[in-house]
Coordinates of C-alpha atoms in Angstrom, one line a residue:
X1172 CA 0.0 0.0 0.0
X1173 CA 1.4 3.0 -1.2
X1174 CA -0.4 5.8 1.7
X1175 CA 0.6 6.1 4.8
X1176 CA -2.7 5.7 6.7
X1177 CA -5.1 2.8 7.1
X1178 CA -8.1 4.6 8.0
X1179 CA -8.9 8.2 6.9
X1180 CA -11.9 9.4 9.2
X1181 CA -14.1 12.4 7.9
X1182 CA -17.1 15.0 9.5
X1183 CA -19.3 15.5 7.6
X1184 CA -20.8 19.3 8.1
X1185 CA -18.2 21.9 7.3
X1186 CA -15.4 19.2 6.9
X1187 CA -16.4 17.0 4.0
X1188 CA -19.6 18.6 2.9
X1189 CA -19.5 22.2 1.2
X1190 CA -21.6 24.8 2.3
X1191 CA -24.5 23.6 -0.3
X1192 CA -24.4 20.1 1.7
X1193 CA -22.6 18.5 -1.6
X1194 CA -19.5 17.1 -1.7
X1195 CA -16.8 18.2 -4.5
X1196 CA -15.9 16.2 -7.4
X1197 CA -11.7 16.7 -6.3
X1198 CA -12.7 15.1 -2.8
X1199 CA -14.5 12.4 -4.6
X1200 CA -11.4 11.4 -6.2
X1201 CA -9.5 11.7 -3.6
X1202 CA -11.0 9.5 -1.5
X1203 CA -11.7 7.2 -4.3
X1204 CA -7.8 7.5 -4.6
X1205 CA -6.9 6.5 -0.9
X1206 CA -9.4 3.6 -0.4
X1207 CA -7.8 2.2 -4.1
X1208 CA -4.6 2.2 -2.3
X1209 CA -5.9 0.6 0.1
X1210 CA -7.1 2.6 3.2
X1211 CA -10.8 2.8 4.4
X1212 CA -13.1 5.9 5.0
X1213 CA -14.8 5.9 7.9
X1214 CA -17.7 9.3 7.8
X1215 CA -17.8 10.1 11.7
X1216 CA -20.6 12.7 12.2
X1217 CA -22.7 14.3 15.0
X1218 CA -26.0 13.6 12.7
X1219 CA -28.0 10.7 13.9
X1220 CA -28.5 7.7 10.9
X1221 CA -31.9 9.4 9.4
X1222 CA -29.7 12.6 9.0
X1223 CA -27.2 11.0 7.4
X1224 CA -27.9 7.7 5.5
X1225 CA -29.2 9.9 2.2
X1226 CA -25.8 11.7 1.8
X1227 CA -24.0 8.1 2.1
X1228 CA -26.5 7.0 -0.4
X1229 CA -25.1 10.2 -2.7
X1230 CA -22.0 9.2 -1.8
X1231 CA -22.5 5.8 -3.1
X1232 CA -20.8 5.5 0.2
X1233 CA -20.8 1.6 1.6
X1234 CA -18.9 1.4 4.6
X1235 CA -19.1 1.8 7.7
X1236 CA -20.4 5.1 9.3
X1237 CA -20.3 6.8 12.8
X1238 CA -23.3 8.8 13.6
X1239 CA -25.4 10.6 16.3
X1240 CA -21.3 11.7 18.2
X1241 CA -20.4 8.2 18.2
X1242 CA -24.0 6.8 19.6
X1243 CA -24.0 4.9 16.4
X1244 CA -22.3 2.2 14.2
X1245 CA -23.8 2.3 11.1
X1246 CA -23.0 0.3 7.7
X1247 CA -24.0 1.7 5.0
X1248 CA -24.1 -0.8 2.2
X1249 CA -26.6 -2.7 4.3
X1250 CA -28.4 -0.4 5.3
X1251 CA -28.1 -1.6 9.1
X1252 CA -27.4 -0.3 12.6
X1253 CA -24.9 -2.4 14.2
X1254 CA -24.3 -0.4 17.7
X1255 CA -26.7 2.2 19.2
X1256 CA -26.5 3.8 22.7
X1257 CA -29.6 5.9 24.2
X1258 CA -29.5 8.5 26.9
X1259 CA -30.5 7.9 29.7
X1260 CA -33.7 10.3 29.8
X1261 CA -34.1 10.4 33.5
X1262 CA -30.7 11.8 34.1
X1263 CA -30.9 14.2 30.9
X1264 CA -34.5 16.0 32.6
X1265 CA -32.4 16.3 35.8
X1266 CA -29.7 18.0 33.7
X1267 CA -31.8 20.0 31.6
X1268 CA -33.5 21.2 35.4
X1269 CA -29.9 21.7 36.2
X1270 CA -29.4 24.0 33.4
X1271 CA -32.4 26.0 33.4
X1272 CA -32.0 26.6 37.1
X1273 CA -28.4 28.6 35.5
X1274 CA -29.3 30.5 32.4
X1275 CA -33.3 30.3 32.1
X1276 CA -35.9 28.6 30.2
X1277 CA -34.0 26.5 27.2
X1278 CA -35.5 25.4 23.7
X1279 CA -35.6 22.0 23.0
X1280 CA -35.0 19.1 20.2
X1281 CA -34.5 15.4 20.5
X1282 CA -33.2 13.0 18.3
X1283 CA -35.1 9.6 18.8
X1284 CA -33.0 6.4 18.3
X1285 CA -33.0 3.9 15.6
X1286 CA -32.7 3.8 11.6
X1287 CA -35.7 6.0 11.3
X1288 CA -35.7 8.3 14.7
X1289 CA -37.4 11.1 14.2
X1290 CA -35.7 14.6 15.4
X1291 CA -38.7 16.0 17.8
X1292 CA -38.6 19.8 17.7
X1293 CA -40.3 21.7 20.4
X1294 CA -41.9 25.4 20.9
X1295 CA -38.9 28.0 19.9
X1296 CA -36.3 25.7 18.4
X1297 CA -34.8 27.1 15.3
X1298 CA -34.2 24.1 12.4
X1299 CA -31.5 24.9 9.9
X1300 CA -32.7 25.0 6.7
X1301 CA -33.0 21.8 4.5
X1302 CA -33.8 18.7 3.8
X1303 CA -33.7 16.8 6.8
X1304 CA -36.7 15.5 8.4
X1305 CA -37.9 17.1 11.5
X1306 CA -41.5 16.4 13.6
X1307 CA -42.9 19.8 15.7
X1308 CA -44.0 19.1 18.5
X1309 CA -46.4 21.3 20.9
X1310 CA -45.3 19.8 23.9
X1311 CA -42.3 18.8 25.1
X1312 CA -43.1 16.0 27.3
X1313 CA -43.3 13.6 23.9
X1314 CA -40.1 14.4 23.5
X1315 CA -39.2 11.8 26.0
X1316 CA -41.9 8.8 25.0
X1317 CA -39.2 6.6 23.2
X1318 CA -36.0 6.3 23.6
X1319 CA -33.2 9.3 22.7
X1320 CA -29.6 9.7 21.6
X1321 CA -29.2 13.3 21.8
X1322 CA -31.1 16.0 23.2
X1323 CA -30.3 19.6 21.7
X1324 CA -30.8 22.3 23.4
X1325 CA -30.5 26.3 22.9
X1326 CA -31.1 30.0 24.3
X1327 CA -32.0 32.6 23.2
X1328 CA -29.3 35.2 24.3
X1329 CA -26.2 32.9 25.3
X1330 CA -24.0 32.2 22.1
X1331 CA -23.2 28.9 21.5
X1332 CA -19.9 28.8 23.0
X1333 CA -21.6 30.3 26.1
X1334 CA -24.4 27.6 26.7
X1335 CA -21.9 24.8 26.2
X1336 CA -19.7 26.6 29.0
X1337 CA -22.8 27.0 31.4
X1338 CA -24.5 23.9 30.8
X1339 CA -20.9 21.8 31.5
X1340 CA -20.5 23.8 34.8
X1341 CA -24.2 23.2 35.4
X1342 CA -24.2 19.4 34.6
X1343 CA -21.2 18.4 36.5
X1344 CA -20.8 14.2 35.6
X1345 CA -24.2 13.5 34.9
X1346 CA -24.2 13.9 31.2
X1347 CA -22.0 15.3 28.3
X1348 CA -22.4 18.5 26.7
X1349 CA -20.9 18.9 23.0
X1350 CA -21.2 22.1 20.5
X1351 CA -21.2 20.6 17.2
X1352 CA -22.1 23.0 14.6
X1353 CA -24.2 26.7 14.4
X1354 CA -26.7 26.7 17.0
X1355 CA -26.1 23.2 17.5
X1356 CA -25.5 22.7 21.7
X1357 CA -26.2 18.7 22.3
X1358 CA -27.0 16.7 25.8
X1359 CA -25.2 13.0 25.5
X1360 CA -24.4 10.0 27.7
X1361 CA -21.9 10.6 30.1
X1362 CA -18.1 9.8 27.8
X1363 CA -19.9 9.1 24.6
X1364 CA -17.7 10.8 22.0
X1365 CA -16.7 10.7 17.9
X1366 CA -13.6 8.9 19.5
X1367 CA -15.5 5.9 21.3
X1368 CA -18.1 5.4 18.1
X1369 CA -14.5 5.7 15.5
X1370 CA -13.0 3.1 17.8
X1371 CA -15.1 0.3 17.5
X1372 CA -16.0 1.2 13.8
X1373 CA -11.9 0.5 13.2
X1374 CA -12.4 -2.1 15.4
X1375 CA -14.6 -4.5 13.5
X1376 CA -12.4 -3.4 10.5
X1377 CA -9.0 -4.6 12.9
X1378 CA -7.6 -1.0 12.3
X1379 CA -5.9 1.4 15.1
X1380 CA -5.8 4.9 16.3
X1381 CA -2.4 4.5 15.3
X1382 CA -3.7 4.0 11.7
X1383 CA -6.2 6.6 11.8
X1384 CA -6.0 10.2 10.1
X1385 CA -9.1 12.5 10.8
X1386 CA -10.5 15.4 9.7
X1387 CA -13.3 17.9 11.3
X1388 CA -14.1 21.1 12.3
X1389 CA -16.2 21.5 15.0
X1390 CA -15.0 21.3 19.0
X1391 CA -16.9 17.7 18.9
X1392 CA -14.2 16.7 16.7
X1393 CA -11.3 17.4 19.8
X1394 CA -11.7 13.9 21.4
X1395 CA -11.7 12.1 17.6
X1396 CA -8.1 14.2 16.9
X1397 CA -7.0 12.9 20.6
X1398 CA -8.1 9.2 19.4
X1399 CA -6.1 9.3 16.1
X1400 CA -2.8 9.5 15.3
X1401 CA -2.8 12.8 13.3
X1402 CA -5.8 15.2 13.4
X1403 CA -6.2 17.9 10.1
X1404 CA -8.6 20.8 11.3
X1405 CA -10.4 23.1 7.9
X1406 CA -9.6 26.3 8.0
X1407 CA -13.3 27.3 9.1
X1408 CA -12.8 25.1 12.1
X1409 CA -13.6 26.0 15.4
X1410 CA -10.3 28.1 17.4
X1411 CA -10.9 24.9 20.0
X1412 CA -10.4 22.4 17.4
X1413 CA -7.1 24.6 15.5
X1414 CA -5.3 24.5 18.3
X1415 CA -5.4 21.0 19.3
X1416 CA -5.0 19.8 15.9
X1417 CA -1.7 18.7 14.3
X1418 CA -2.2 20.7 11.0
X1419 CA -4.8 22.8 9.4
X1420 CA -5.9 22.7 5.8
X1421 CA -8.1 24.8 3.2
X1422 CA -11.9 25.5 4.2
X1423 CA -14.4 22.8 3.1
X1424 CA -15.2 25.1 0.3
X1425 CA -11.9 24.6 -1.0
X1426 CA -11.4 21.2 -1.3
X1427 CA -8.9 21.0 2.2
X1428 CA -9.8 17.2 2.4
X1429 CA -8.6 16.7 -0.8
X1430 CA -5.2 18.9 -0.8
X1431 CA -4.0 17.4 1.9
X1432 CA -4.7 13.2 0.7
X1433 CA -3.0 14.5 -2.8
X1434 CA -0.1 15.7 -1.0
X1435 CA 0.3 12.3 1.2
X1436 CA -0.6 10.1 -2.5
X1437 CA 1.9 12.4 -4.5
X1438 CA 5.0 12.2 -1.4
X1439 CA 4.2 8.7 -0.4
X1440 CA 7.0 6.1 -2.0
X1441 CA 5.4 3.5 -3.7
X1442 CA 6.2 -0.2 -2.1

């Protein structure tokens, strides 16, 4: 094999998807490129399976896939869930109380579990634009009638970056408290990360952190660059994510996946 890396793990949102939510014919080829030398691509994503199996379909992706933070091993050729892990809904109302007793009243969505799990979105809750599936809901308590792997949360004054800070001080070690895009602020289980879901993807596949080159752009994306050996953070990454990461490339606009597997296929010896 003729690249240095087993495994190449992607984001999806603002890492391997442009702006438009497409992905660029250069990156195409140069991921068609890597896995025909041999490594696999593992997508690792915050989006839960229903938010994420149509792109793969796009994609004509057919591996395996790591969704909803790492909740989720999913293969995509077989259409197929192979690992899921809920929240514990008891513990995330007593965190959410927790929170709300800090910074006020909080809008809510949930993302239920399983290959079709709805995202519930309650009074206030501001959906980005798109495609993706999403059930209003006038009252919150149905939110937590069948099993969850997320629960997102927002304010209405606090930045991001704000209400992730407040909720984790509010929380203390009952849950996990991620920002993983725009207006994006997510409730998980308690050490559920990208990194736990990427290692038992590689696992099944008998691949290594070791092996493992990753890509994001988001502060969700910090414990995936601690799990592999050498993290590449977009140049419209989050300042948490640049400064923990080993190198930073072009913007997702510009094709930064693809500059820097061109570089490793063009420098890499052949064997």
């Amino acid at each position: 094999m003729n690249f240095p890396y087993k495994l190449v793990a992607t984001d999806l949102d603002g890492t391997l998807l442009r702006d438009d939510h497409t992905v660029s014919p250069r990156t195409r080829e140069a991921l068609a490129a890597v896995t025909a030398a041999g490594a696999a691509h593992i997508v690792v994503t915050g989006r839960a399976v229903p938010w994420t199996k149509h792109i793969l379909d796009d994609l004509g992706y057919d591996g395996l896939a790591v969704c909803g933070q790492g909740a989720q091993v999913y293969h995509a050729g077989e259409h197929r869930l192979l690992t899921s892990l809920t929240l514990d809904r008891r513990l995330a109302g007593v965190a959410l109380a927790k929170i709300e007793a800090e910074v006020g009243p909080l809008a809510l969505a949930a993302s239920r579990d399983g290959l079709d799990g709805e995202v519930l979105v309650g009074p206030g809750y501001r959906v980005q634009e798109g495609p993706l599936p999403a059930l209003l809901v006038d009252d919150v308590a149905e939110m937590w009638t069948a099993p969850l792997n997320k629960v997102y949360i927002q304010h209405p004054e606090l930045s991001d970056d704000a209400l992730t800070e407040a909720a984790r001080q509010a929380v203390g070690g009952l849950v996990d408290v991620v920002m993983a895009g725009p207006g994006v602020v997510e409730i998980l289980p308690l050490g559920l990360s990208k990194a736990t879901g990427l290692s038992l993807a590689a696992r099944r596949l008998g691949l290594k952190a070791a092996d493992t080159l990753a890509f994001g752009d988001m502060p969700n994306d910090i414990p995936m660059f601690g799990w592999a050996r050498h993290g590449v953070a977009m140049a419209n990454a989050h300042e948490e994510l640049k400064a923990v990461a080993d190198e930073v490339t072009a913007s997702n606009e510009h094709d930064g996946i693809a500059l820097v597997l061109e570089d490793l296929l063009r420098t890499t010896p052949s064997l």
